[in-house]
Coordinates of C-alpha atoms in Angstrom, one line a residue:
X978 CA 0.0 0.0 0.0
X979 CA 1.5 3.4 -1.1
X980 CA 1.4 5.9 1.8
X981 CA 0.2 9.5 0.6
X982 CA 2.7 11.8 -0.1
X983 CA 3.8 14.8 2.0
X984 CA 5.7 18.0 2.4
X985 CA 9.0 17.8 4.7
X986 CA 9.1 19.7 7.6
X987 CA 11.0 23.0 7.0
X988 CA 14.3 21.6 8.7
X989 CA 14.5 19.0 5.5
X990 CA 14.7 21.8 3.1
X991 CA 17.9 22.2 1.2
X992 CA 19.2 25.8 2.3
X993 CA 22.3 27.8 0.9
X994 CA 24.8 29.7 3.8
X995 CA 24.3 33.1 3.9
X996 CA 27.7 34.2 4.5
X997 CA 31.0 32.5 3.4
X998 CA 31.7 31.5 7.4
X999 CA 28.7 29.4 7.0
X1000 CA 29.6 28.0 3.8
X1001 CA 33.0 27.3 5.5
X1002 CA 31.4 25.4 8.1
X1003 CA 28.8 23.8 5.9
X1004 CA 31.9 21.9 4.0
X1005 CA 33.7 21.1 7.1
X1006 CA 30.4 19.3 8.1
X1007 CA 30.0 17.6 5.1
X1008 CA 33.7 16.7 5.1
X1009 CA 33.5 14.7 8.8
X1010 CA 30.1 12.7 7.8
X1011 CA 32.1 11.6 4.7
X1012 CA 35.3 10.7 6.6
X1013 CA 33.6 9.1 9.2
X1014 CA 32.0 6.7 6.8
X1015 CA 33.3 2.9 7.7
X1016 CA 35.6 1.4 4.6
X1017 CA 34.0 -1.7 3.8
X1018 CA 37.5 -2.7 2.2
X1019 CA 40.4 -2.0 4.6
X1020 CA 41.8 -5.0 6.5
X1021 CA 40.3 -6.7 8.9
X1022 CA 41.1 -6.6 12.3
X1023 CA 40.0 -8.1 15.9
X1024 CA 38.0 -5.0 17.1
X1025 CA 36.5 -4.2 13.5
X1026 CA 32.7 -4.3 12.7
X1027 CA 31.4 -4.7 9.2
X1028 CA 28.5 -2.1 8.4
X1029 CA 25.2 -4.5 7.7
X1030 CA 23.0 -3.8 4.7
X1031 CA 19.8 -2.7 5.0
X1032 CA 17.2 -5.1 4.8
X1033 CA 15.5 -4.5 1.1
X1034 CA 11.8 -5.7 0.3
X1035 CA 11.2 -7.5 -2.8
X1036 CA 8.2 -6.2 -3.2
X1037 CA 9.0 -1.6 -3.4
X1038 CA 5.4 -0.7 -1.5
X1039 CA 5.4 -3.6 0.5
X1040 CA 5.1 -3.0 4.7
X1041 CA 6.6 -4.4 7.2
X1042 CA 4.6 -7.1 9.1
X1043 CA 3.8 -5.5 12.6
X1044 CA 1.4 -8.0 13.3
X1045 CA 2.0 -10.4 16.9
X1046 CA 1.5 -14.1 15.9
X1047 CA 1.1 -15.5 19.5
X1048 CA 1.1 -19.0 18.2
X1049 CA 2.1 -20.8 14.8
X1050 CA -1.4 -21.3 14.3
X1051 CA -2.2 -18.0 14.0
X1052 CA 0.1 -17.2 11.7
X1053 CA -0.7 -20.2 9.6
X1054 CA -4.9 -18.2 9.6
X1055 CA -2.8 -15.0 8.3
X1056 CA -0.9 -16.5 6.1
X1057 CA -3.0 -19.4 4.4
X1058 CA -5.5 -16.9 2.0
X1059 CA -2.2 -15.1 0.6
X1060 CA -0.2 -18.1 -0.3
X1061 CA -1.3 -20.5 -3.1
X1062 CA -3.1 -23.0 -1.6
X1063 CA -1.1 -25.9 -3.0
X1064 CA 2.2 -24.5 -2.3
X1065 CA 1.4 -23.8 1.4
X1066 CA -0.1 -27.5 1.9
X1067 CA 3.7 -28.7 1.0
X1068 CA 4.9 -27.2 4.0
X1069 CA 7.0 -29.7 6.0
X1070 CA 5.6 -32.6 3.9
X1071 CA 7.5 -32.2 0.8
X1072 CA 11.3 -33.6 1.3
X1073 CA 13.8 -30.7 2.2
X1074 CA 10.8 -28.2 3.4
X1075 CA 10.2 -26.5 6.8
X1076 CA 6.8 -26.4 8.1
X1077 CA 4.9 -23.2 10.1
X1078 CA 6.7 -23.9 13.2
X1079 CA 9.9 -23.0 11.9
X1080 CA 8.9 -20.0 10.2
X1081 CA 6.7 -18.8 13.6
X1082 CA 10.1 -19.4 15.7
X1083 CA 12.1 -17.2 12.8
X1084 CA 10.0 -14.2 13.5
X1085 CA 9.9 -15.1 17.3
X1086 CA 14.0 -14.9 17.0
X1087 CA 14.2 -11.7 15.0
X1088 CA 15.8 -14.0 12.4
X1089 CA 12.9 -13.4 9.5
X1090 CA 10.5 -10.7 8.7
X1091 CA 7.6 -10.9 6.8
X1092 CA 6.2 -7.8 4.1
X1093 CA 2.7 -7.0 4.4
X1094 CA 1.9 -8.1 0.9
X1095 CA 0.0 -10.6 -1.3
X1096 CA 2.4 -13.0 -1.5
X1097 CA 3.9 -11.9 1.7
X1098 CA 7.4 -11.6 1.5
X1099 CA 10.3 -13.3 3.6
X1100 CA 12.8 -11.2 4.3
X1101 CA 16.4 -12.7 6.0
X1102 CA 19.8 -11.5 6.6
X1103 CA 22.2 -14.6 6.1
X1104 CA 26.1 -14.9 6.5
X1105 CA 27.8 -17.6 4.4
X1106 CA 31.4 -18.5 5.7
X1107 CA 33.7 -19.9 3.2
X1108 CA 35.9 -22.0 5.1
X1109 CA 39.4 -22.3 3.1
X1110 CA 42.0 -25.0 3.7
X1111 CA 45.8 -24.7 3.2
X1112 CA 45.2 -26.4 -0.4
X1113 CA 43.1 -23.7 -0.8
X1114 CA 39.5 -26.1 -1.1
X1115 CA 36.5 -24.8 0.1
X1116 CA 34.7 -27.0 2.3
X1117 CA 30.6 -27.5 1.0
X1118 CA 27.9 -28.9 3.0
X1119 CA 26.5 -31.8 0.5
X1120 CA 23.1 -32.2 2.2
X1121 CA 21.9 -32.5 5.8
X1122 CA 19.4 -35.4 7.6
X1123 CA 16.7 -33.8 9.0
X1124 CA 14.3 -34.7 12.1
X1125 CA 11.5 -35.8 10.0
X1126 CA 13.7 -38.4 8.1
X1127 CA 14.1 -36.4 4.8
X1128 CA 17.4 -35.5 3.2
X1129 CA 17.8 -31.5 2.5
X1130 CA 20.3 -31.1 -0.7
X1131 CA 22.8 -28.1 0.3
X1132 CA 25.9 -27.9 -2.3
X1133 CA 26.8 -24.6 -0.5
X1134 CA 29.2 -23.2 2.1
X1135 CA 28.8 -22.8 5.3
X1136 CA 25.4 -20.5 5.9
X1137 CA 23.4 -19.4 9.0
X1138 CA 20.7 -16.7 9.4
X1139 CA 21.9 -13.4 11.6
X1140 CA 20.7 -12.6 14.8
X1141 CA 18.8 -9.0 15.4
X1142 CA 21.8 -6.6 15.9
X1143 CA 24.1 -9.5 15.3
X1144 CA 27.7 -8.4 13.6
X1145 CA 29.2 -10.3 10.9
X1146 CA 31.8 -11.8 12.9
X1147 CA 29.9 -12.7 15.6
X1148 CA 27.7 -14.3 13.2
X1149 CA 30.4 -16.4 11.4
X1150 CA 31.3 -17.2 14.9
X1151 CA 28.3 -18.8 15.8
X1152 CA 28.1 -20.6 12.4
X1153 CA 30.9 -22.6 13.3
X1154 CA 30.5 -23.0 16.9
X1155 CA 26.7 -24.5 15.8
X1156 CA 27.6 -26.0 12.6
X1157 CA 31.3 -27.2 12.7
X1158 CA 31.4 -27.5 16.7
X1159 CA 30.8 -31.2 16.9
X1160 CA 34.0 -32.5 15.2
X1161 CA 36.7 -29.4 16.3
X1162 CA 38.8 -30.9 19.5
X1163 CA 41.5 -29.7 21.1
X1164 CA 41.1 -25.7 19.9
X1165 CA 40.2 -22.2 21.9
X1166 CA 37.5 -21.2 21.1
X1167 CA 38.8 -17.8 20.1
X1168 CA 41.8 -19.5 17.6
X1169 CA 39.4 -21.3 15.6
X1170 CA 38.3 -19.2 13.4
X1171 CA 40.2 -16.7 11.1
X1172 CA 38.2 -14.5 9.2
X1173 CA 40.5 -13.7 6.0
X1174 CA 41.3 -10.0 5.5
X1175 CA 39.4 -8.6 2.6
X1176 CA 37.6 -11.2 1.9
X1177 CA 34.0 -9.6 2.9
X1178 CA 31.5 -8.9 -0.1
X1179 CA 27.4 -8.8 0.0
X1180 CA 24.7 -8.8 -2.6
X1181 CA 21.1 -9.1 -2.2
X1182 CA 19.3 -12.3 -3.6
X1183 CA 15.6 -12.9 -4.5
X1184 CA 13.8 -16.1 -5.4
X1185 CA 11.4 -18.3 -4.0
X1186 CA 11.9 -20.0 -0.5
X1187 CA 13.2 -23.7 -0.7
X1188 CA 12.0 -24.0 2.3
X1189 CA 8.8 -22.1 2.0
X1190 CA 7.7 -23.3 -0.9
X1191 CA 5.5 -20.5 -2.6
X1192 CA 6.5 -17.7 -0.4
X1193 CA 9.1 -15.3 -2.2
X1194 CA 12.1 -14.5 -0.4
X1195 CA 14.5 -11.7 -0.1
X1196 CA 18.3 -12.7 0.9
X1197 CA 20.4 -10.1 2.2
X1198 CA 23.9 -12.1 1.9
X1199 CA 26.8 -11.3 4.0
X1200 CA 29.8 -13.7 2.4
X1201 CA 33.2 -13.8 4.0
X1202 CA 36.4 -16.0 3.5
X1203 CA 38.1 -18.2 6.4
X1204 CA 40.1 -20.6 7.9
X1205 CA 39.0 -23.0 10.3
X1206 CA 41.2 -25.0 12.4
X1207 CA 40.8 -28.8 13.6
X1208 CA 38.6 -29.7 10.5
X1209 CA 38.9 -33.1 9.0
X1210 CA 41.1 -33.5 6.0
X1211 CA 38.7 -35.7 4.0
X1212 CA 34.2 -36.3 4.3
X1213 CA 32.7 -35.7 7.5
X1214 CA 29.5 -35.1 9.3
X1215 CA 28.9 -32.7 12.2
X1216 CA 25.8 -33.1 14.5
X1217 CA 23.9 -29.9 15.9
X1218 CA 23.1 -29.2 19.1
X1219 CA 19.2 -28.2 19.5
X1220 CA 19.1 -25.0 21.5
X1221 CA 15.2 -24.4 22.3
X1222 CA 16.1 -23.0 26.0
X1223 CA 13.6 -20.4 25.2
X1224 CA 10.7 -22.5 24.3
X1225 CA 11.6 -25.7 27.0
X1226 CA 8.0 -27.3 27.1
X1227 CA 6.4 -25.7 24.1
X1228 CA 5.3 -27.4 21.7
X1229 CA 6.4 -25.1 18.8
X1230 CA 9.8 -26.3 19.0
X1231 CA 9.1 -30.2 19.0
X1232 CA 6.5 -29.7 15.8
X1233 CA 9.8 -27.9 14.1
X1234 CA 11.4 -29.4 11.4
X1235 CA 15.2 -29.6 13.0
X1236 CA 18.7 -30.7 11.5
X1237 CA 19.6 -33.7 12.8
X1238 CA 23.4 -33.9 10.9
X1239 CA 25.4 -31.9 8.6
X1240 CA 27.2 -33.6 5.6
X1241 CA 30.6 -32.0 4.7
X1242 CA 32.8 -32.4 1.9
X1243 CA 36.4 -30.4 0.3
X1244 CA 35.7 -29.1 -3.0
X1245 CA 38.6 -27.6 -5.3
X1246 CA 38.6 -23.2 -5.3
X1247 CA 38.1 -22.4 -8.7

């Protein structure tokens, strides 16, 4: 829904300085916004933050779900009339898909947001780690056993959704601790991971959910290269650890279509 349009407040108005002392200081304001803009490619270092993308609707009128979905049910009632009915009926049933649980918990997280639109549209700000070996593979997760028995295809790195506020080392982080923790022994938890300097690019993806099937999606993707130490050299699996602290006794998180194991694999750069 457009909003109407409607005239800025005086203070918005472009003005030009009335004197050349104001014109002065006009251009040594402008000069300290400019140079206190973050460099997206200097070097990385330990106390360095990476500037996050804004989080960009597919669709260009589309609003920001406000609405409180107390339960998954009543966001399956919202959602159910603006989905195709066929497509939402292969939630959690077809092989490799999540089902409303999942998605409820995502909003409950912060992880997902959903555009007030017909079709509604998912929006989710993902980091993908490429893990890099002195041979210079990249290590790919082949597919991944799920709670429910079926077998999700991957073929791609390393790849978790962000946190609200989340930074995109603490994400990559947490990718690995989650992900990769299961089979690293004998490591600090602080040496593990080495994000490689000036490795860090993003780009915006849109497509329709894998997951979701029928509900378009919006990735903003944060991509970074490192290295990882205490991985296998060869094939290996990981297992996840469930952490549903937050909902212990609910009965959202057990009717949640969960990773049971992670399939890894070394793959030649090219």
């Amino acid at each position: 829904m457009s909003l109407p349009s409607q005239t800025p407040p005086p203070s918005v108005h472009k003005t030009l300085p009335k004197s050349f002392s104001d014109f002065i200081f006009s251009a040594f304001s402008l000069f300290n916004l400019y140079s206190s803009t973050p460099n997206l490619s200097s070097s990385y270092n330990h106390h360095r933050r990476f500037s996050k993308l804004p989080i960009i609707p597919l669709t260009k009128n589309a609003v920001i779900n406000q609405h409180h979905f107390s339960t998954p049910q009543s966001l399956s009632d919202w959602l159910r009339p603006r989905l195709p009915s066929d497509s939402f009926a292969a939630w959690g049933t077809r092989p490799g898909t999540k089902n409303i649980h999942n998605l409820w918990i995502e909003l409950y997280e912060g992880e997902t947001s959903l555009a007030d639109s017909i079709p509604p549209v998912r929006t989710v700000e993902v980091v993908v780690v490429r893990v890099r070996d002195e041979r210079d593979r990249i290590l790919i997760e082949s597919h991944q056993e799920l709670s429910n028995g079926h077998v999700r295809n991957r073929s791609r790195p390393l790849s978790e959704k962000m946190k609200p506020a989340e930074t995109v080392e603490e994400a990559v982080s947490r990718a690995v601790k989650e992900e990769l923790g299961s089979i690293i022994n004998g490591s600090c938890e602080d040496e593990i991971v080495e994000i490689i300097p000036g490795s860090y690019s993003s780009k915006v993806e849109e497509k329709l959910s894998v997951s979701y099937p029928g509900l378009p999606a919006c990735y903003v993707l944060h991509t970074v290269d490192a290295l990882v130490h205490g991985l296998p050299d060869c094939e290996f699996c990981t297992i996840e650890e469930e952490n549903n602290e937050i909902f212990d006794g609910m009965e959202v998180a057990e009717g949640a279509v969960s990773c049971k194991k992670h399939y890894w694999k070394w793959v030649d750069s090219i």
